[in-house]
Short mmCIF file of C-alpha atoms in Angstrom, two decimals:
data_model
loop_
_atom_site.label_atom_id
_atom_site.label_comp_id
_atom_site.label_asym_id
_atom_site.label_seq_id
_atom_site.Cartn_x
_atom_site.Cartn_y
_atom_site.Cartn_z
CA MET A 1 0.00 0.00 0.00
CA ALA A 2 1.47 3.35 -1.06
CA PRO A 3 1.89 6.13 1.52
CA ASN A 4 -1.03 8.55 1.72
CA PRO A 5 -0.09 11.58 -0.43
CA HIS A 6 -2.24 13.81 1.79
CA SER A 7 -1.13 12.56 5.22
CA LYS A 8 -0.17 15.09 7.85
CA THR A 9 3.24 13.42 8.24
CA ARG A 10 4.05 13.69 4.53
CA ASN A 11 2.75 17.26 4.56
CA ALA A 12 5.06 18.10 7.46
CA ALA A 13 8.05 16.60 5.62
CA GLU A 14 7.23 18.50 2.42
CA THR A 15 6.85 21.72 4.41
CA VAL A 16 10.33 21.19 5.87
CA LEU A 17 11.70 20.59 2.36
CA ALA A 18 10.07 23.73 0.98
CA TRP A 19 11.38 25.80 3.89
CA ALA A 20 14.91 24.42 3.44
CA LYS A 21 14.80 25.08 -0.31
CA GLU A 22 13.50 28.62 0.15
CA ASN A 23 16.38 29.36 2.52
CA ASN A 24 19.08 27.57 0.46
CA LEU A 25 19.88 25.12 3.25
CA PHE A 26 20.69 22.06 1.15
CA ARG A 27 24.25 20.82 0.90
CA ARG A 28 25.20 17.66 -0.93
CA ASP A 29 28.10 15.56 0.34
CA SER A 30 28.76 13.88 -2.99
CA THR A 31 27.04 16.07 -5.57
CA GLU A 32 26.39 19.76 -6.00
CA GLN A 33 22.80 19.42 -7.17
CA ALA A 34 20.14 20.62 -4.77
CA VAL A 35 17.09 18.50 -4.10
CA ASP A 36 14.23 19.47 -6.38
CA VAL A 37 10.91 19.51 -4.54
CA GLU A 38 7.48 20.81 -5.32
CA GLU A 39 6.83 24.26 -3.94
CA THR A 40 4.81 23.78 -0.77
CA PRO A 41 3.77 26.98 0.99
CA VAL A 42 4.78 27.22 4.64
CA SER A 43 1.84 28.21 6.83
CA VAL A 44 2.26 31.74 8.16
CA GLU A 45 0.54 30.58 11.34
CA ASN A 46 3.16 27.91 11.91
CA LYS A 47 6.38 29.50 13.15
CA VAL A 48 8.16 26.17 13.77
CA PHE A 49 10.60 26.60 10.87
CA SER A 50 10.67 30.36 10.64
CA ALA A 51 12.32 31.03 14.01
CA GLU A 52 15.55 32.95 13.48
CA ASP A 53 17.66 30.75 15.77
CA THR A 54 16.48 27.62 13.93
CA LEU A 55 17.40 29.17 10.60
CA GLU A 56 20.87 30.16 11.83
CA ILE A 57 21.59 26.63 13.05
CA PHE A 58 20.63 25.10 9.70
CA LYS A 59 22.67 27.68 7.80
CA LYS A 60 25.70 26.22 9.58
CA LYS A 61 24.70 22.56 9.59
CA CYS A 62 22.67 22.35 6.33
CA VAL A 63 20.09 19.76 5.30
CA ASN A 64 20.91 16.66 3.28
CA LEU A 65 17.68 14.64 3.21
CA VAL A 66 14.24 14.45 4.81
CA PHE A 67 12.31 11.23 5.54
CA PHE A 68 8.88 10.58 6.97
CA ASP A 69 7.31 7.70 8.88
CA GLU A 70 3.52 7.73 8.53
CA GLU A 71 3.00 4.82 10.88
CA ASN A 72 4.53 6.64 13.85
CA GLU A 73 4.01 10.24 12.64
CA VAL A 74 7.71 11.11 12.62
CA VAL A 75 9.78 13.30 10.29
CA THR A 76 13.55 12.74 10.28
CA ILE A 77 15.92 15.45 9.03
CA LEU A 78 19.44 14.39 8.03
CA THR A 79 21.91 17.21 8.54
CA ALA A 80 25.17 17.57 6.61
CA LYS A 81 27.10 18.53 9.76
CA LYS A 82 26.54 17.04 13.19
CA LEU A 83 24.40 19.05 15.58
CA THR A 84 25.75 19.77 19.04
CA LYS A 85 23.56 18.71 21.95
CA ALA A 86 22.79 22.36 22.69
CA GLU A 87 21.80 23.01 19.06
CA GLU A 88 19.61 19.92 18.89
CA GLN A 89 17.83 20.79 22.15
CA SER A 90 17.04 24.27 20.83
CA LEU A 91 15.39 22.96 17.63
CA PRO A 92 11.66 22.19 17.36
CA PHE A 93 10.67 18.61 18.12
CA THR A 94 7.10 18.74 16.86
CA PHE A 95 5.25 20.07 13.84
CA ASN A 96 1.78 21.49 14.53
CA ASN A 97 2.10 19.76 17.90
CA ASP A 98 1.28 16.33 16.47
CA VAL A 99 4.17 15.23 14.19
CA THR A 100 7.47 14.44 15.90
CA ILE A 101 10.68 15.80 14.35
CA ASN A 102 13.93 13.86 14.76
CA TYR A 103 17.42 14.99 13.72
CA SER A 104 20.27 12.80 12.56
CA HIS A 105 23.70 13.36 11.04
CA GLY A 106 23.71 11.73 7.61
CA GLY A 107 25.26 11.84 4.18
CA VAL A 108 23.66 11.23 0.82
CA PRO A 109 23.43 7.72 -0.70
CA GLN A 110 26.40 6.33 -2.58
CA VAL A 111 27.04 3.24 -4.68
CA LYS A 112 30.69 2.22 -4.63
CA SER A 113 32.76 -0.73 -5.75
CA PRO A 114 33.44 -3.04 -2.79
CA SER A 115 36.73 -3.29 -0.96
CA THR A 116 38.88 -6.32 -1.70
CA GLN A 117 38.29 -7.89 1.72
CA PRO A 118 34.82 -8.70 3.09
CA HIS A 119 34.38 -8.85 6.87
CA VAL A 120 32.91 -12.35 6.68
CA PRO A 121 33.35 -15.34 4.36
CA PRO A 122 31.80 -14.11 1.10
CA ILE A 123 30.11 -17.46 0.43
CA SER A 124 27.62 -19.35 2.59
CA GLU A 125 27.38 -22.96 1.46
CA LYS A 126 26.48 -26.40 2.73
CA GLY A 127 27.22 -29.57 0.82
CA GLY A 128 28.05 -27.58 -2.29
CA VAL A 129 24.75 -25.65 -2.17
CA ILE A 130 25.09 -21.84 -2.13
CA SER A 131 22.76 -19.64 -0.07
CA CYS A 132 21.40 -16.20 -0.78
CA GLY A 133 23.59 -13.48 0.70
CA SER A 134 26.63 -14.88 -1.15
CA SER A 135 29.06 -13.14 -3.48
CA ILE A 136 28.22 -12.89 -7.20
CA ASN A 137 29.27 -10.75 -10.17
CA PRO A 138 29.48 -10.90 -13.97
CA VAL A 139 32.52 -12.69 -15.32
CA ASP A 140 33.83 -9.60 -17.15
CA ILE A 141 33.98 -7.30 -14.09
CA VAL A 142 36.40 -7.72 -11.20
CA GLY A 143 33.87 -6.95 -8.52
CA ALA A 144 31.41 -8.52 -6.10
CA GLY A 145 27.81 -7.97 -5.07
CA THR A 146 25.16 -10.04 -3.30
CA LEU A 147 22.64 -12.65 -4.40
CA GLY A 148 19.48 -11.30 -2.76
CA GLY A 149 17.01 -14.08 -3.42
CA ILE A 150 15.57 -16.62 -5.82
CA VAL A 151 12.56 -15.74 -7.97
CA ARG A 152 10.33 -17.67 -10.37
CA ASP A 153 8.66 -16.57 -13.61
CA THR A 154 5.26 -17.72 -14.88
CA THR A 155 6.82 -20.72 -16.68
CA GLY A 156 8.51 -21.96 -13.50
CA LYS A 157 12.08 -20.97 -14.42
CA LEU A 158 14.24 -19.93 -11.48
CA TYR A 159 16.41 -16.82 -11.40
CA GLY A 160 18.77 -15.07 -9.01
CA LEU A 161 17.69 -11.59 -7.91
CA THR A 162 20.10 -8.74 -7.20
CA ASN A 163 20.79 -5.14 -8.24
CA ASN A 164 21.20 -3.93 -11.82
CA HIS A 165 24.58 -2.46 -10.85
CA VAL A 166 25.66 -5.94 -9.69
CA SER A 167 24.67 -8.53 -12.31
CA GLY A 168 23.28 -6.04 -14.84
CA GLY A 169 26.55 -4.11 -15.11
CA CYS A 170 24.76 -0.75 -14.76
CA ASN A 171 22.73 -1.49 -17.93
CA TYR A 172 25.81 -2.83 -19.77
CA SER A 173 25.75 -6.61 -19.15
CA ALA A 174 25.51 -8.52 -22.42
CA PRO A 175 22.58 -10.94 -22.77
CA ASP A 176 23.40 -14.35 -21.25
CA ILE A 177 26.79 -13.26 -19.94
CA PRO A 178 27.92 -15.62 -17.14
CA VAL A 179 27.42 -14.50 -13.56
CA LEU A 180 30.04 -16.07 -11.30
CA CYS A 181 29.78 -17.22 -7.71
CA PRO A 182 31.81 -16.04 -5.94
CA GLY A 183 32.30 -12.79 -7.81
CA PRO A 184 35.74 -12.41 -9.46
CA LEU A 185 36.90 -10.11 -6.66
CA ASP A 186 36.40 -12.90 -4.11
CA ALA A 187 37.65 -15.85 -6.14
CA LYS A 188 41.04 -15.85 -4.39
CA ASN A 189 39.54 -15.52 -0.91
CA CYS A 190 37.04 -18.37 -0.89
CA SER A 191 37.29 -22.14 -0.66
CA VAL A 192 34.52 -22.56 -3.24
CA ASP A 193 35.81 -22.71 -6.79
CA PRO A 194 34.17 -20.00 -8.92
CA PHE A 195 31.36 -21.37 -11.06
CA THR A 196 28.70 -19.97 -13.36
CA ILE A 197 25.72 -19.63 -11.05
CA GLY A 198 23.63 -18.19 -13.87
CA ARG A 199 23.43 -15.99 -16.94
CA HIS A 200 22.15 -12.43 -17.14
CA LYS A 201 18.56 -12.31 -18.31
CA ASN A 202 16.75 -9.04 -17.53
CA LEU A 203 17.07 -5.79 -15.59
CA LEU A 204 15.23 -2.69 -14.43
CA GLU A 205 17.22 0.19 -15.84
CA PHE A 206 18.25 3.47 -14.29
CA ILE A 207 19.09 6.61 -16.25
CA ASP A 208 21.19 9.46 -14.92
CA GLY A 209 20.00 13.02 -15.19
CA LEU A 210 17.96 15.64 -13.40
CA PRO A 211 14.25 14.96 -12.76
CA GLU A 212 13.46 17.82 -15.14
CA ASN A 213 15.19 15.94 -17.98
CA VAL A 214 14.41 12.25 -17.42
CA ASP A 215 11.45 10.28 -16.11
CA ILE A 216 12.87 9.20 -12.77
CA SER A 217 9.70 7.26 -11.91
CA LYS A 218 11.05 4.53 -14.21
CA ASN A 219 14.40 4.32 -12.43
CA SER A 220 15.06 1.19 -10.40
CA ASP A 221 18.14 -0.89 -9.61
CA ALA A 222 17.34 -4.58 -9.94
CA ALA A 223 18.23 -7.48 -12.22
CA ILE A 224 17.72 -11.21 -12.59
CA PHE A 225 19.90 -13.97 -14.03
CA GLU A 226 18.68 -17.44 -14.99
CA LEU A 227 20.13 -20.06 -12.65
CA SER A 228 22.35 -22.54 -14.46
CA ASP A 229 21.75 -25.31 -11.91
CA PRO A 230 18.96 -24.57 -9.40
CA ASN A 231 20.12 -27.58 -7.35
CA ARG A 232 23.27 -25.66 -6.42
CA VAL A 233 21.39 -22.75 -4.87
CA SER A 234 19.24 -22.48 -1.73
CA SER A 235 16.60 -19.89 -0.91
CA TYR A 236 18.11 -19.66 2.58
CA GLN A 237 19.53 -16.30 3.63
CA GLY A 238 22.94 -17.29 4.94
CA MET A 239 22.73 -20.41 7.08
CA LEU A 240 20.05 -19.34 9.56
CA GLN A 241 16.72 -18.52 7.93
CA ASP A 242 14.81 -19.09 4.73
CA THR A 243 13.58 -16.33 2.47
CA PRO A 244 10.09 -15.38 3.75
CA GLN A 245 7.01 -16.61 1.90
CA ILE A 246 5.36 -13.20 2.18
CA VAL A 247 6.36 -9.91 0.54
CA GLY A 248 5.44 -7.09 2.89
CA THR A 249 5.18 -3.31 2.92
CA PRO A 250 7.99 -1.32 4.58
CA LYS A 251 6.95 0.74 7.60
CA GLY A 252 8.80 3.06 9.93
CA MET A 253 10.39 1.55 13.05
CA MET A 254 10.25 -1.98 11.59
CA LYS A 255 13.16 -4.07 12.83
CA VAL A 256 14.99 -5.58 9.89
CA THR A 257 17.86 -7.89 9.00
CA LYS A 258 19.84 -8.69 5.87
CA HIS A 259 22.60 -11.10 4.89
CA GLY A 260 25.20 -9.71 2.51
CA ARG A 261 28.56 -10.53 0.94
CA THR A 262 30.58 -7.96 2.90
CA THR A 263 29.04 -7.69 6.36
CA GLY A 264 27.05 -10.91 6.62
CA LEU A 265 24.06 -10.81 8.97
CA THR A 266 23.26 -7.32 10.25
CA ARG A 267 20.33 -5.76 12.09
CA GLY A 268 18.69 -2.35 11.93
CA ARG A 269 15.39 -0.50 11.77
CA ILE A 270 13.53 1.41 9.07
CA VAL A 271 13.59 5.18 9.60
CA GLY A 272 11.17 6.19 6.87
CA LEU A 273 10.48 7.02 3.24
CA SER A 274 12.19 9.88 1.43
CA ALA A 275 10.00 12.96 1.09
CA SER A 276 11.59 13.90 -2.24
CA PRO A 277 13.53 12.26 -5.09
CA ILE A 278 16.97 11.17 -3.88
CA ASP A 279 20.11 11.62 -5.93
CA VAL A 280 22.48 8.64 -5.65
CA ALA A 281 26.13 8.99 -6.62
CA TYR A 282 27.34 5.90 -8.53
CA THR A 283 31.08 5.28 -8.55
CA TYR A 284 31.08 1.65 -9.55
CA GLY A 285 33.91 0.28 -11.66
CA SER A 286 34.23 2.65 -14.62
CA ILE A 287 30.68 3.99 -14.09
CA LYS A 288 30.35 7.48 -12.63
CA LYS A 289 26.94 9.08 -12.66
CA VAL A 290 24.22 10.62 -10.50
CA VAL A 291 20.82 8.92 -10.64
CA TYR A 292 17.58 10.10 -9.02
CA PHE A 293 15.15 7.63 -7.43
CA ASP A 294 11.65 7.84 -6.01
CA ASP A 295 10.36 5.57 -3.25
CA VAL A 296 13.63 5.15 -1.31
CA TRP A 297 13.59 3.92 2.29
CA LEU A 298 16.25 4.74 4.89
CA ILE A 299 17.54 2.03 7.25
CA GLN A 300 19.61 2.79 10.35
CA GLY A 301 22.01 0.07 11.46
CA GLU A 302 21.74 -1.27 15.00
CA ASN A 303 23.89 0.70 17.49
CA ASN A 304 24.76 3.07 14.61
CA LYS A 305 26.85 0.35 12.99
CA PRO A 306 26.61 -0.02 9.20
CA PHE A 307 23.61 -2.06 8.11
CA SER A 308 25.44 -2.59 4.83
CA GLU A 309 28.71 -1.74 3.11
CA PRO A 310 29.89 -1.83 -0.52
CA GLY A 311 29.52 -5.41 -1.76
CA ASP A 312 26.25 -5.92 0.13
CA SER A 313 24.33 -4.43 -2.79
CA GLY A 314 21.44 -6.67 -3.77
CA SER A 315 20.86 -8.02 -0.25
CA LEU A 316 17.26 -8.87 0.64
CA VAL A 317 15.87 -6.91 3.60
CA ILE A 318 13.64 -8.95 5.92
CA GLY A 319 11.32 -7.53 8.58
CA ILE A 320 8.54 -8.63 10.91
CA ASP A 321 5.00 -7.42 10.24
CA SER A 322 2.25 -6.55 12.74
CA ASN A 323 1.20 -10.23 12.84
CA GLY A 324 4.68 -11.32 13.87
CA GLN A 325 5.41 -12.90 10.49
CA LYS A 326 8.71 -12.51 8.69
CA VAL A 327 8.27 -10.59 5.44
CA ALA A 328 10.57 -9.67 2.55
CA LEU A 329 10.64 -5.89 2.16
CA GLY A 330 13.19 -4.73 -0.39
CA LEU A 331 16.71 -4.73 -1.84
CA ILE A 332 19.67 -2.79 -0.47
CA PHE A 333 21.10 -0.72 -3.33
CA ALA A 334 23.05 2.17 -1.77
CA GLY A 335 24.41 3.37 1.52
CA ASN A 336 26.59 5.68 3.52
CA PRO A 337 28.30 3.38 6.05
CA HIS A 338 30.02 6.29 7.81
CA TYR A 339 26.64 7.15 9.33
CA GLY A 340 25.29 3.61 9.64
CA HIS A 341 22.75 4.37 6.91
CA SER A 342 21.56 2.07 4.13
CA TYR A 343 19.02 2.72 1.39
CA MET A 344 16.41 0.24 0.18
CA LEU A 345 14.11 -0.04 -2.84
CA PRO A 346 10.79 -1.77 -2.01
CA LEU A 347 10.45 -5.32 -3.30
CA ASN A 348 6.85 -5.45 -4.54
CA PRO A 349 7.33 -2.98 -7.46
CA ILE A 350 10.54 -4.77 -8.46
CA LEU A 351 8.88 -8.18 -8.64
CA THR A 352 5.89 -6.77 -10.52
CA LYS A 353 8.01 -5.04 -13.14
CA LEU A 354 10.18 -8.13 -13.67
CA GLY A 355 7.15 -10.43 -13.80
CA VAL A 356 8.44 -12.83 -11.15
CA GLU A 357 7.56 -14.05 -7.66
CA LEU A 358 9.79 -14.64 -4.65
CA VAL A 359 10.76 -18.26 -3.92
CA HIS A 360 10.68 -19.84 -0.45
CA GLY A 361 11.59 -23.38 0.60
CA HIS A 362 14.04 -24.15 -2.23
CA ASN A 363 16.83 -26.54 -1.09
CA PRO A 364 16.48 -25.56 2.59
CA PHE A 365 19.55 -26.03 4.79
CA ILE A 366 17.60 -27.10 7.87
#
């Protein structure tokens, strides 16, 4: 279910964005473009964001991004520079007395090539069967990303699911090019001999450019590759849990986990949905571009530790819904580990556009 476009929480977030834009308070850590938002008039009766001391603080600290959580009626403002305790205590903590405002130090999303050394073994396997969360990458790129899950098309064929910038080569993977497991970057660091886990089949493209010039609503970052031998792959995420049967809707404050190539199993919580298009700086292999995305969710790592790092791209995010059931929520595609922040694209639109469904119970480990 899509967020209510007329909710008071979204309205509060858009009012903050309009106020920040009007006062030139945006600063980008990795790009110079300012966030483009619809002009939303700030109520003259609401002095929350017009106080002079508030404006002076944000002139020094600047705004990077704004997120909102409808479920808990919270707006989160990411500042480019860290607020002091005194500054934070002097800022407003409610909007119209019914929407809470939180402040966090955070940079803008980035997609980077992974480091050469993961923090955990880059492959999870049992009896020669590879689990989701393991290292993969096209044969022609010395890199590594993460196998997020297994999906099935209407004919019953099985595919691996990950990011476009992993197996899709940022729109440049040739049809049927081999995807290796582990990815070429990890071949020397893993006991499993590299093998062709599948061949590139389809992707959801992303196009760089300003929202005024390209239709950013079509931008996504996902791809599938047909599994060469489904018997060599398990739907398990790492060694501990299977991919959920249910695809759920992300919500603020949801506790989440993921299993990725670089950091393995990590825990965090969802902060909220971006109140405006987000510009993501791609520096991946030879690719350097800035791409705008709608419908991006922010995840904060547990204890401010990174929820993901480069190489975890493509990881499946799993949460627990209001009924206590585990649900698949989205794919990690970008992050800013310095702040413990990761960025997720919701899973339902990805599966719909690719014409596939998520697979559970395939070659379970337990």
